[in-house]
């Protein structure tokens, strides 16, 4: 989606069809133009008079969305050839289906959809309207302005969290690019624009022969077009992520030279065929250069092992060892930002210094038969592969938080790690801490204060309730800062 100042309206839109502030669209009143593209226009809007309290927002039918602003994506169908109209309808259907089935804090919230009745504007009469959560800006705008160095890793980690959830839910985004990465006022990251997203049927799905040329992997350029469209797999999103990483660190520059998208696409094909090396900007630090290179492996087979989960684990481990926490500073904006983070962000590969301790009490081995006693909690890892392991592999380790009121991210964990089956001594519980979502999409704001072994860097830490099946009767904890 192109910002208003960049819209080439002589080719992409008719200014006479743009809606003025105050125009009523369903139960919403337009406030401003956000951006326009070839197939849709997006406006800011707020509840119209008479509709101050709306429900059924991004959090579902039981969560009120209140009077907050929204974004209206309007997709006209009037005057289109039947084939074009079907394409618009299919694109809208994809967005609606994914929005209703695959909600997550790293995906833009979907509120409702309806058909616009606008007899006073024939070109918009019958347009499909998608009502979505409103964001503050896009990553493209931030890249164009210059991404602050301290935010780069956090932003990329947020994109990985969104992709991880999409892929584990059986979907491929298929159009990942900075324009489709939105930023909240609390600096949260949300993937958006799922018009090309497709549900996997086995190892792959099918999408229309569309997409943004600069983000297509080598195999996509020569993929045959069948009845269902072009075959796409999660590795296509990983390739696009590699391009985005390069742009974030190299001031928007692509790793593939060319004056136009088609020319850059030719360079991609030369690289994919092994006739040209991958040349990345020297602005990328070594860790991010290696990560981007893995994302940009020239073939699907070479790229497939670099999943969003494994890339996120590497980022979290890197941030943990370098001290650059993914959530550092996020809680200081807007008071304390309460955005829920995937607990899997703390399940990744950790450096040897982070895995030296185990916080279990007693001689029980992880996953042993003994039940957790009163005043203790047994650690639960929702990853089935980790439940079956007894070797305390770093990839299966879990983090304990320093502060349960801060985002559960790499900058907010103690060095001591725990594993599935560890039994921890619990002192008290906090009912209204930072919300945490685990790999099974279970959400809780409850935390347990647990004691760490003698010699640990801190006497205690916090275990989120989604990391245990135990619900011991414990007293409430005083304010967390008094326990540090």
mmCIF file with all atom_site columns, N, CA and C in Angstrom, residues 103-173:
data_model
loop_
_atom_site.group_PDB
_atom_site.id
_atom_site.type_symbol
_atom_site.label_atom_id
_atom_site.label_alt_id
_atom_site.label_comp_id
_atom_site.label_asym_id
_atom_site.label_entity_id
_atom_site.label_seq_id
_atom_site.pdbx_PDB_ins_code
_atom_site.Cartn_x
_atom_site.Cartn_y
_atom_site.Cartn_z
_atom_site.occupancy
_atom_site.B_iso_or_equiv
_atom_site.pdbx_formal_charge
_atom_site.auth_seq_id
_atom_site.auth_comp_id
_atom_site.auth_asym_id
_atom_site.auth_atom_id
_atom_site.pdbx_PDB_model_num
ATOM 1   N N  . UNK A 1 103 ? -5.979  -15.489 14.314 1.00 0.00 ? 103 UNK A N  1
ATOM 2   C CA . UNK A 1 103 ? -5.666  -14.272 15.056 1.00 0.00 ? 103 UNK A CA 1
ATOM 3   C C  . UNK A 1 103 ? -4.410  -14.418 15.893 1.00 0.00 ? 103 UNK A C  1
ATOM 4   N N  . UNK A 1 104 ? -3.672  -13.326 16.062 1.00 0.00 ? 104 UNK A N  1
ATOM 5   C CA . UNK A 1 104 ? -2.420  -13.342 16.827 1.00 0.00 ? 104 UNK A CA 1
ATOM 6   C C  . UNK A 1 104 ? -1.956  -11.909 17.033 1.00 0.00 ? 104 UNK A C  1
ATOM 7   N N  . UNK A 1 105 ? -1.261  -11.609 18.139 1.00 0.00 ? 105 UNK A N  1
ATOM 8   C CA . UNK A 1 105 ? -0.785  -10.234 18.362 1.00 0.00 ? 105 UNK A CA 1
ATOM 9   C C  . UNK A 1 105 ? 0.143   -9.704  17.278 1.00 0.00 ? 105 UNK A C  1
ATOM 10  N N  . UNK A 1 106 ? 0.770   -10.586 16.497 1.00 0.00 ? 106 UNK A N  1
ATOM 11  C CA . UNK A 1 106 ? 1.675   -10.132 15.441 1.00 0.00 ? 106 UNK A CA 1
ATOM 12  C C  . UNK A 1 106 ? 0.994   -10.072 14.074 1.00 0.00 ? 106 UNK A C  1
ATOM 13  N N  . UNK A 1 107 ? -0.317  -10.250 14.039 1.00 0.00 ? 107 UNK A N  1
ATOM 14  C CA . UNK A 1 107 ? -1.086  -10.103 12.806 1.00 0.00 ? 107 UNK A CA 1
ATOM 15  C C  . UNK A 1 107 ? -2.099  -8.978  13.019 1.00 0.00 ? 107 UNK A C  1
ATOM 16  N N  . UNK A 1 108 ? -2.298  -8.157  12.011 1.00 0.00 ? 108 UNK A N  1
ATOM 17  C CA . UNK A 1 108 ? -3.229  -7.043  12.144 1.00 0.00 ? 108 UNK A CA 1
ATOM 18  C C  . UNK A 1 108 ? -4.626  -7.585  12.444 1.00 0.00 ? 108 UNK A C  1
ATOM 19  N N  . UNK A 1 109 ? -5.332  -6.956  13.365 1.00 0.00 ? 109 UNK A N  1
ATOM 20  C CA . UNK A 1 109 ? -6.641  -7.428  13.777 1.00 0.00 ? 109 UNK A CA 1
ATOM 21  C C  . UNK A 1 109 ? -7.715  -7.146  12.725 1.00 0.00 ? 109 UNK A C  1
ATOM 22  N N  . UNK A 1 110 ? -8.569  -8.109  12.500 1.00 0.00 ? 110 UNK A N  1
ATOM 23  C CA . UNK A 1 110 ? -9.665  -7.984  11.539 1.00 0.00 ? 110 UNK A CA 1
ATOM 24  C C  . UNK A 1 110 ? -10.975 -7.858  12.303 1.00 0.00 ? 110 UNK A C  1
ATOM 25  N N  . UNK A 1 111 ? -11.797 -6.838  11.988 1.00 0.00 ? 111 UNK A N  1
ATOM 26  C CA . UNK A 1 111 ? -13.026 -6.596  12.729 1.00 0.00 ? 111 UNK A CA 1
ATOM 27  C C  . UNK A 1 111 ? -14.262 -7.096  11.996 1.00 0.00 ? 111 UNK A C  1
ATOM 28  N N  . UNK A 1 112 ? -14.450 -6.678  10.747 1.00 0.00 ? 112 UNK A N  1
ATOM 29  C CA . UNK A 1 112 ? -15.651 -7.072  10.026 1.00 0.00 ? 112 UNK A CA 1
ATOM 30  C C  . UNK A 1 112 ? -15.466 -6.800  8.535  1.00 0.00 ? 112 UNK A C  1
ATOM 31  N N  . UNK A 1 113 ? -16.424 -7.282  7.745  1.00 0.00 ? 113 UNK A N  1
ATOM 32  C CA . UNK A 1 113 ? -16.438 -7.000  6.318  1.00 0.00 ? 113 UNK A CA 1
ATOM 33  C C  . UNK A 1 113 ? -17.885 -6.798  5.875  1.00 0.00 ? 113 UNK A C  1
ATOM 34  N N  . UNK A 1 114 ? -18.087 -5.971  4.868  1.00 0.00 ? 114 UNK A N  1
ATOM 35  C CA . UNK A 1 114 ? -19.427 -5.764  4.313  1.00 0.00 ? 114 UNK A CA 1
ATOM 36  C C  . UNK A 1 114 ? -19.292 -5.179  2.918  1.00 0.00 ? 114 UNK A C  1
ATOM 37  N N  . UNK A 1 115 ? -20.405 -5.137  2.205  1.00 0.00 ? 115 UNK A N  1
ATOM 38  C CA . UNK A 1 115 ? -20.447 -4.564  0.867  1.00 0.00 ? 115 UNK A CA 1
ATOM 39  C C  . UNK A 1 115 ? -20.971 -3.135  0.972  1.00 0.00 ? 115 UNK A C  1
ATOM 40  N N  . UNK A 1 116 ? -20.270 -2.204  0.375  1.00 0.00 ? 116 UNK A N  1
ATOM 41  C CA . UNK A 1 116 ? -20.611 -0.783  0.485  1.00 0.00 ? 116 UNK A CA 1
ATOM 42  C C  . UNK A 1 116 ? -21.781 -0.438  -0.445 1.00 0.00 ? 116 UNK A C  1
ATOM 43  N N  . UNK A 1 117 ? -22.788 0.177   0.117  1.00 0.00 ? 117 UNK A N  1
ATOM 44  C CA . UNK A 1 117 ? -23.892 0.722   -0.672 1.00 0.00 ? 117 UNK A CA 1
ATOM 45  C C  . UNK A 1 117 ? -23.651 2.221   -0.832 1.00 0.00 ? 117 UNK A C  1
ATOM 46  N N  . UNK A 1 118 ? -23.267 2.649   -2.033 1.00 0.00 ? 118 UNK A N  1
ATOM 47  C CA . UNK A 1 118 ? -22.932 4.055   -2.279 1.00 0.00 ? 118 UNK A CA 1
ATOM 48  C C  . UNK A 1 118 ? -23.543 4.492   -3.598 1.00 0.00 ? 118 UNK A C  1
ATOM 49  N N  . UNK A 1 119 ? -24.876 4.633   -3.670 1.00 0.00 ? 119 UNK A N  1
ATOM 50  C CA . UNK A 1 119 ? -25.510 5.029   -4.926 1.00 0.00 ? 119 UNK A CA 1
ATOM 51  C C  . UNK A 1 119 ? -25.067 6.395   -5.421 1.00 0.00 ? 119 UNK A C  1
ATOM 52  N N  . UNK A 1 120 ? -24.569 7.237   -4.490 1.00 0.00 ? 120 UNK A N  1
ATOM 53  C CA . UNK A 1 120 ? -24.086 8.558   -4.889 1.00 0.00 ? 120 UNK A CA 1
ATOM 54  C C  . UNK A 1 120 ? -22.703 8.484   -5.529 1.00 0.00 ? 120 UNK A C  1
ATOM 55  N N  . UNK A 1 121 ? -22.037 7.344   -5.438 1.00 0.00 ? 121 UNK A N  1
ATOM 56  C CA . UNK A 1 121 ? -20.700 7.148   -6.022 1.00 0.00 ? 121 UNK A CA 1
ATOM 57  C C  . UNK A 1 121 ? -20.694 5.816   -6.766 1.00 0.00 ? 121 UNK A C  1
ATOM 58  N N  . UNK A 1 122 ? -21.169 5.810   -8.004 1.00 0.00 ? 122 UNK A N  1
ATOM 59  C CA . UNK A 1 122 ? -21.320 4.551   -8.752 1.00 0.00 ? 122 UNK A CA 1
ATOM 60  C C  . UNK A 1 122 ? -20.052 3.713   -8.816 1.00 0.00 ? 122 UNK A C  1
ATOM 61  N N  . UNK A 1 123 ? -18.892 4.366   -8.871 1.00 0.00 ? 123 UNK A N  1
ATOM 62  C CA . UNK A 1 123 ? -17.652 3.591   -8.989 1.00 0.00 ? 123 UNK A CA 1
ATOM 63  C C  . UNK A 1 123 ? -17.345 2.825   -7.702 1.00 0.00 ? 123 UNK A C  1
ATOM 64  N N  . UNK A 1 124 ? -17.935 3.229   -6.577 1.00 0.00 ? 124 UNK A N  1
ATOM 65  C CA . UNK A 1 124 ? -17.690 2.559   -5.300 1.00 0.00 ? 124 UNK A CA 1
ATOM 66  C C  . UNK A 1 124 ? -18.877 1.732   -4.840 1.00 0.00 ? 124 UNK A C  1
ATOM 67  N N  . UNK A 1 125 ? -20.006 1.873   -5.503 1.00 0.00 ? 125 UNK A N  1
ATOM 68  C CA . UNK A 1 125 ? -21.192 1.105   -5.122 1.00 0.00 ? 125 UNK A CA 1
ATOM 69  C C  . UNK A 1 125 ? -20.905 -0.381  -5.328 1.00 0.00 ? 125 UNK A C  1
ATOM 70  N N  . UNK A 1 126 ? -21.125 -1.169  -4.288 1.00 0.00 ? 126 UNK A N  1
ATOM 71  C CA . UNK A 1 126 ? -20.842 -2.600  -4.369 1.00 0.00 ? 126 UNK A CA 1
ATOM 72  C C  . UNK A 1 126 ? -19.406 -2.970  -4.013 1.00 0.00 ? 126 UNK A C  1
ATOM 73  N N  . UNK A 1 127 ? -18.600 -1.997  -3.587 1.00 0.00 ? 127 UNK A N  1
ATOM 74  C CA . UNK A 1 127 ? -17.212 -2.289  -3.200 1.00 0.00 ? 127 UNK A CA 1
ATOM 75  C C  . UNK A 1 127 ? -17.183 -3.151  -1.942 1.00 0.00 ? 127 UNK A C  1
ATOM 76  N N  . UNK A 1 128 ? -16.165 -3.982  -1.837 1.00 0.00 ? 128 UNK A N  1
ATOM 77  C CA . UNK A 1 128 ? -15.957 -4.785  -0.632 1.00 0.00 ? 128 UNK A CA 1
ATOM 78  C C  . UNK A 1 128 ? -15.175 -3.951  0.373  1.00 0.00 ? 128 UNK A C  1
ATOM 79  N N  . UNK A 1 129 ? -15.635 -3.908  1.617  1.00 0.00 ? 129 UNK A N  1
ATOM 80  C CA . UNK A 1 129 ? -14.987 -3.130  2.668  1.00 0.00 ? 129 UNK A CA 1
ATOM 81  C C  . UNK A 1 129 ? -14.479 -4.080  3.750  1.00 0.00 ? 129 UNK A C  1
ATOM 82  N N  . UNK A 1 130 ? -13.210 -3.977  4.076  1.00 0.00 ? 130 UNK A N  1
ATOM 83  C CA . UNK A 1 130 ? -12.610 -4.714  5.186  1.00 0.00 ? 130 UNK A CA 1
ATOM 84  C C  . UNK A 1 130 ? -12.290 -3.709  6.285  1.00 0.00 ? 130 UNK A C  1
ATOM 85  N N  . UNK A 1 131 ? -12.777 -3.966  7.490  1.00 0.00 ? 131 UNK A N  1
ATOM 86  C CA . UNK A 1 131 ? -12.522 -3.084  8.633  1.00 0.00 ? 131 UNK A CA 1
ATOM 87  C C  . UNK A 1 131 ? -11.454 -3.743  9.492  1.00 0.00 ? 131 UNK A C  1
ATOM 88  N N  . UNK A 1 132 ? -10.330 -3.023  9.684  1.00 0.00 ? 132 UNK A N  1
ATOM 89  C CA . UNK A 1 132 ? -9.175  -3.606  10.351 1.00 0.00 ? 132 UNK A CA 1
ATOM 90  C C  . UNK A 1 132 ? -8.645  -2.682  11.435 1.00 0.00 ? 132 UNK A C  1
ATOM 91  N N  . UNK A 1 133 ? -7.840  -3.255  12.279 1.00 0.00 ? 133 UNK A N  1
ATOM 92  C CA . UNK A 1 133 ? -7.129  -2.514  13.311 1.00 0.00 ? 133 UNK A CA 1
ATOM 93  C C  . UNK A 1 133 ? -6.283  -1.416  12.661 1.00 0.00 ? 133 UNK A C  1
ATOM 94  N N  . UNK A 1 134 ? -6.230  -0.250  13.289 1.00 0.00 ? 134 UNK A N  1
ATOM 95  C CA . UNK A 1 134 ? -5.467  0.879   12.756 1.00 0.00 ? 134 UNK A CA 1
ATOM 96  C C  . UNK A 1 134 ? -4.041  0.856   13.292 1.00 0.00 ? 134 UNK A C  1
ATOM 97  N N  . UNK A 1 135 ? -3.083  1.033   12.425 1.00 0.00 ? 135 UNK A N  1
ATOM 98  C CA . UNK A 1 135 ? -1.668  1.099   12.826 1.00 0.00 ? 135 UNK A CA 1
ATOM 99  C C  . UNK A 1 135 ? -1.164  2.526   12.718 1.00 0.00 ? 135 UNK A C  1
ATOM 100 N N  . UNK A 1 136 ? -0.006  2.776   13.302 1.00 0.00 ? 136 UNK A N  1
ATOM 101 C CA . UNK A 1 136 ? 0.556   4.126   13.291 1.00 0.00 ? 136 UNK A CA 1
ATOM 102 C C  . UNK A 1 136 ? 1.355   4.395   12.027 1.00 0.00 ? 136 UNK A C  1
ATOM 103 N N  . UNK A 1 137 ? 2.012   3.396   11.487 1.00 0.00 ? 137 UNK A N  1
ATOM 104 C CA . UNK A 1 137 ? 2.871   3.585   10.309 1.00 0.00 ? 137 UNK A CA 1
ATOM 105 C C  . UNK A 1 137 ? 3.218   2.223   9.747  1.00 0.00 ? 137 UNK A C  1
ATOM 106 N N  . UNK A 1 138 ? 3.924   2.216   8.629  1.00 0.00 ? 138 UNK A N  1
ATOM 107 C CA . UNK A 1 138 ? 4.415   0.967   8.051  1.00 0.00 ? 138 UNK A CA 1
ATOM 108 C C  . UNK A 1 138 ? 5.929   0.911   8.179  1.00 0.00 ? 138 UNK A C  1
ATOM 109 N N  . UNK A 1 139 ? 6.467   -0.290  8.073  1.00 0.00 ? 139 UNK A N  1
ATOM 110 C CA . UNK A 1 139 ? 7.921   -0.448  8.105  1.00 0.00 ? 139 UNK A CA 1
ATOM 111 C C  . UNK A 1 139 ? 8.554   0.271   6.922  1.00 0.00 ? 139 UNK A C  1
ATOM 112 N N  . UNK A 1 140 ? 7.858   0.349   5.787  1.00 0.00 ? 140 UNK A N  1
ATOM 113 C CA . UNK A 1 140 ? 8.405   1.068   4.628  1.00 0.00 ? 140 UNK A CA 1
ATOM 114 C C  . UNK A 1 140 ? 8.670   2.522   4.975  1.00 0.00 ? 140 UNK A C  1
ATOM 115 N N  . UNK A 1 141 ? 7.726   3.157   5.668  1.00 0.00 ? 141 UNK A N  1
ATOM 116 C CA . UNK A 1 141 ? 7.926   4.549   6.059  1.00 0.00 ? 141 UNK A CA 1
ATOM 117 C C  . UNK A 1 141 ? 9.129   4.677   6.985  1.00 0.00 ? 141 UNK A C  1
ATOM 118 N N  . UNK A 1 142 ? 9.272   3.711   7.899  1.00 0.00 ? 142 UNK A N  1
ATOM 119 C CA . UNK A 1 142 ? 10.397  3.762   8.829  1.00 0.00 ? 142 UNK A CA 1
ATOM 120 C C  . UNK A 1 142 ? 11.714  3.523   8.095  1.00 0.00 ? 142 UNK A C  1
ATOM 121 N N  . UNK A 1 143 ? 11.730  2.575   7.149  1.00 0.00 ? 143 UNK A N  1
ATOM 122 C CA . UNK A 1 143 ? 12.952  2.315   6.370  1.00 0.00 ? 143 UNK A CA 1
ATOM 123 C C  . UNK A 1 143 ? 13.342  3.556   5.579  1.00 0.00 ? 143 UNK A C  1
ATOM 124 N N  . UNK A 1 144 ? 12.362  4.216   4.968  1.00 0.00 ? 144 UNK A N  1
ATOM 125 C CA . UNK A 1 144 ? 12.656  5.414   4.182  1.00 0.00 ? 144 UNK A CA 1
ATOM 126 C C  . UNK A 1 144 ? 13.217  6.535   5.061  1.00 0.00 ? 144 UNK A C  1
ATOM 127 N N  . UNK A 1 145 ? 12.752  6.594   6.299  1.00 0.00 ? 145 UNK A N  1
ATOM 128 C CA . UNK A 1 145 ? 13.227  7.638   7.213  1.00 0.00 ? 145 UNK A CA 1
ATOM 129 C C  . UNK A 1 145 ? 14.529  7.239   7.897  1.00 0.00 ? 145 UNK A C  1
ATOM 130 N N  . UNK A 1 146 ? 14.838  5.935   7.910  1.00 0.00 ? 146 UNK A N  1
ATOM 131 C CA . UNK A 1 146 ? 16.029  5.438   8.593  1.00 0.00 ? 146 UNK A CA 1
ATOM 132 C C  . UNK A 1 146 ? 15.641  4.736   9.876  1.00 0.00 ? 146 UNK A C  1
ATOM 133 N N  . UNK A 1 147 ? 15.801  3.412   9.922  1.00 0.00 ? 147 UNK A N  1
ATOM 134 C CA . UNK A 1 147 ? 15.424  2.647   11.115 1.00 0.00 ? 147 UNK A CA 1
ATOM 135 C C  . UNK A 1 147 ? 16.474  2.854   12.200 1.00 0.00 ? 147 UNK A C  1
ATOM 136 N N  . UNK A 1 148 ? 16.080  3.295   13.398 1.00 0.00 ? 148 UNK A N  1
ATOM 137 C CA . UNK A 1 148 ? 17.059  3.433   14.489 1.00 0.00 ? 148 UNK A CA 1
ATOM 138 C C  . UNK A 1 148 ? 17.776  2.112   14.745 1.00 0.00 ? 148 UNK A C  1
ATOM 139 N N  . UNK A 1 149 ? 19.048  2.175   14.985 1.00 0.00 ? 149 UNK A N  1
ATOM 140 C CA . UNK A 1 149 ? 19.846  0.962   15.141 1.00 0.00 ? 149 UNK A CA 1
ATOM 141 C C  . UNK A 1 149 ? 19.306  0.053   16.231 1.00 0.00 ? 149 UNK A C  1
ATOM 142 N N  . UNK A 1 150 ? 18.865  0.643   17.347 1.00 0.00 ? 150 UNK A N  1
ATOM 143 C CA . UNK A 1 150 ? 18.374  -0.163  18.450 1.00 0.00 ? 150 UNK A CA 1
ATOM 144 C C  . UNK A 1 150 ? 17.059  -0.857  18.188 1.00 0.00 ? 150 UNK A C  1
ATOM 145 N N  . UNK A 1 151 ? 16.342  -0.451  17.146 1.00 0.00 ? 151 UNK A N  1
ATOM 146 C CA . UNK A 1 151 ? 15.038  -1.048  16.837 1.00 0.00 ? 151 UNK A CA 1
ATOM 147 C C  . UNK A 1 151 ? 15.118  -2.142  15.787 1.00 0.00 ? 151 UNK A C  1
ATOM 148 N N  . UNK A 1 152 ? 16.219  -2.266  15.080 1.00 0.00 ? 152 UNK A N  1
ATOM 149 C CA . UNK A 1 152 ? 16.262  -3.156  13.919 1.00 0.00 ? 152 UNK A CA 1
ATOM 150 C C  . UNK A 1 152 ? 16.021  -4.612  14.291 1.00 0.00 ? 152 UNK A C  1
ATOM 151 N N  . UNK A 1 153 ? 16.756  -5.109  15.258 1.00 0.00 ? 153 UNK A N  1
ATOM 152 C CA . UNK A 1 153 ? 16.594  -6.502  15.654 1.00 0.00 ? 153 UNK A CA 1
ATOM 153 C C  . UNK A 1 153 ? 15.210  -6.786  16.205 1.00 0.00 ? 153 UNK A C  1
ATOM 154 N N  . UNK A 1 154 ? 14.675  -5.862  16.989 1.00 0.00 ? 154 UNK A N  1
ATOM 155 C CA . UNK A 1 154 ? 13.346  -6.050  17.566 1.00 0.00 ? 154 UNK A CA 1
ATOM 156 C C  . UNK A 1 154 ? 12.287  -6.143  16.477 1.00 0.00 ? 154 UNK A C  1
ATOM 157 N N  . UNK A 1 155 ? 12.393  -5.300  15.461 1.00 0.00 ? 155 UNK A N  1
ATOM 158 C CA . UNK A 1 155 ? 11.424  -5.318  14.376 1.00 0.00 ? 155 UNK A CA 1
ATOM 159 C C  . UNK A 1 155 ? 11.481  -6.635  13.605 1.00 0.00 ? 155 UNK A C  1
ATOM 160 N N  . UNK A 1 156 ? 12.678  -7.095  13.311 1.00 0.00 ? 156 UNK A N  1
ATOM 161 C CA . UNK A 1 156 ? 12.819  -8.343  12.560 1.00 0.00 ? 156 UNK A CA 1
ATOM 162 C C  . UNK A 1 156 ? 12.319  -9.524  13.391 1.00 0.00 ? 156 UNK A C  1
ATOM 163 N N  . UNK A 1 157 ? 12.600  -9.496  14.705 1.00 0.00 ? 157 UNK A N  1
ATOM 164 C CA . UNK A 1 157 ? 12.088  -10.561 15.569 1.00 0.00 ? 157 UNK A CA 1
ATOM 165 C C  . UNK A 1 157 ? 10.561  -10.572 15.553 1.00 0.00 ? 157 UNK A C  1
ATOM 166 N N  . UNK A 1 158 ? 9.944   -9.391  15.547 1.00 0.00 ? 158 UNK A N  1
ATOM 167 C CA . UNK A 1 158 ? 8.488   -9.320  15.504 1.00 0.00 ? 158 UNK A CA 1
ATOM 168 C C  . UNK A 1 158 ? 7.924   -9.898  14.215 1.00 0.00 ? 158 UNK A C  1
ATOM 169 N N  . UNK A 1 159 ? 8.595   -9.627  13.095 1.00 0.00 ? 159 UNK A N  1
ATOM 170 C CA . UNK A 1 159 ? 8.163   -10.208 11.822 1.00 0.00 ? 159 UNK A CA 1
ATOM 171 C C  . UNK A 1 159 ? 8.265   -11.732 11.887 1.00 0.00 ? 159 UNK A C  1
ATOM 172 N N  . UNK A 1 160 ? 9.362   -12.236 12.459 1.00 0.00 ? 160 UNK A N  1
ATOM 173 C CA . UNK A 1 160 ? 9.534   -13.689 12.586 1.00 0.00 ? 160 UNK A CA 1
ATOM 174 C C  . UNK A 1 160 ? 8.437   -14.304 13.444 1.00 0.00 ? 160 UNK A C  1
ATOM 175 N N  . UNK A 1 161 ? 8.040   -13.613 14.512 1.00 0.00 ? 161 UNK A N  1
ATOM 176 C CA . UNK A 1 161 ? 6.966   -14.137 15.362 1.00 0.00 ? 161 UNK A CA 1
ATOM 177 C C  . UNK A 1 161 ? 5.677   -14.285 14.557 1.00 0.00 ? 161 UNK A C  1
ATOM 178 N N  . UNK A 1 162 ? 5.354   -13.241 13.752 1.00 0.00 ? 162 UNK A N  1
ATOM 179 C CA . UNK A 1 162 ? 4.156   -13.316 12.930 1.00 0.00 ? 162 UNK A CA 1
ATOM 180 C C  . UNK A 1 162 ? 4.218   -14.438 11.914 1.00 0.00 ? 162 UNK A C  1
ATOM 181 N N  . UNK A 1 163 ? 5.361   -14.562 11.225 1.00 0.00 ? 163 UNK A N  1
ATOM 182 C CA . UNK A 1 163 ? 5.521   -15.639 10.239 1.00 0.00 ? 163 UNK A CA 1
ATOM 183 C C  . UNK A 1 163 ? 5.462   -17.008 10.908 1.00 0.00 ? 163 UNK A C  1
ATOM 184 N N  . UNK A 1 164 ? 6.072   -17.114 12.091 1.00 0.00 ? 164 UNK A N  1
ATOM 185 C CA . UNK A 1 164 ? 6.061   -18.392 12.801 1.00 0.00 ? 164 UNK A CA 1
ATOM 186 C C  . UNK A 1 164 ? 4.633   -18.830 13.081 1.00 0.00 ? 164 UNK A C  1
ATOM 187 N N  . UNK A 1 165 ? 3.806   -17.910 13.553 1.00 0.00 ? 165 UNK A N  1
ATOM 188 C CA . UNK A 1 165 ? 2.422   -18.271 13.847 1.00 0.00 ? 165 UNK A CA 1
ATOM 189 C C  . UNK A 1 165 ? 1.667   -18.619 12.563 1.00 0.00 ? 165 UNK A C  1
ATOM 190 N N  . UNK A 1 166 ? 1.859   -17.832 11.521 1.00 0.00 ? 166 UNK A N  1
ATOM 191 C CA . UNK A 1 166 ? 1.196   -18.120 10.248 1.00 0.00 ? 166 UNK A CA 1
ATOM 192 C C  . UNK A 1 166 ? 1.556   -19.512 9.741  1.00 0.00 ? 166 UNK A C  1
ATOM 193 N N  . UNK A 1 167 ? 2.861   -19.806 9.722  1.00 0.00 ? 167 UNK A N  1
ATOM 194 C CA . UNK A 1 167 ? 3.311   -21.081 9.168  1.00 0.00 ? 167 UNK A CA 1
ATOM 195 C C  . UNK A 1 167 ? 2.853   -22.257 10.026 1.00 0.00 ? 167 UNK A C  1
ATOM 196 N N  . UNK A 1 168 ? 2.902   -22.111 11.350 1.00 0.00 ? 168 UNK A N  1
ATOM 197 C CA . UNK A 1 168 ? 2.440   -23.195 12.209 1.00 0.00 ? 168 UNK A CA 1
ATOM 198 C C  . UNK A 1 168 ? 0.930   -23.395 12.101 1.00 0.00 ? 168 UNK A C  1
ATOM 199 N N  . UNK A 1 169 ? 0.224   -22.333 11.700 1.00 0.00 ? 169 UNK A N  1
ATOM 200 C CA . UNK A 1 169 ? -1.229  -22.435 11.498 1.00 0.00 ? 169 UNK A CA 1
ATOM 201 C C  . UNK A 1 169 ? -1.575  -22.953 10.113 1.00 0.00 ? 169 UNK A C  1
ATOM 202 N N  . UNK A 1 170 ? -0.559  -23.195 9.277  1.00 0.00 ? 170 UNK A N  1
ATOM 203 C CA . UNK A 1 170 ? -0.795  -23.763 7.960  1.00 0.00 ? 170 UNK A CA 1
ATOM 204 C C  . UNK A 1 170 ? -1.051  -22.747 6.865  1.00 0.00 ? 170 UNK A C  1
ATOM 205 N N  . UNK A 1 171 ? -0.510  -21.530 7.015  1.00 0.00 ? 171 UNK A N  1
ATOM 206 C CA . UNK A 1 171 ? -0.711  -20.482 6.020  1.00 0.00 ? 171 UNK A CA 1
ATOM 207 C C  . UNK A 1 171 ? 0.628   -19.920 5.561  1.00 0.00 ? 171 UNK A C  1
ATOM 208 N N  . UNK A 1 172 ? 0.655   -19.398 4.329  1.00 0.00 ? 172 UNK A N  1
ATOM 209 C CA . UNK A 1 172 ? 1.795   -18.665 3.786  1.00 0.00 ? 172 UNK A CA 1
ATOM 210 C C  . UNK A 1 172 ? 1.315   -17.249 3.477  1.00 0.00 ? 172 UNK A C  1
ATOM 211 N N  . UNK A 1 173 ? 2.090   -16.249 3.850  1.00 0.00 ? 173 UNK A N  1
ATOM 212 C CA . UNK A 1 173 ? 1.690   -14.860 3.594  1.00 0.00 ? 173 UNK A CA 1
ATOM 213 C C  . UNK A 1 173 ? 1.718   -14.558 2.103  1.00 0.00 ? 173 UNK A C  1
#
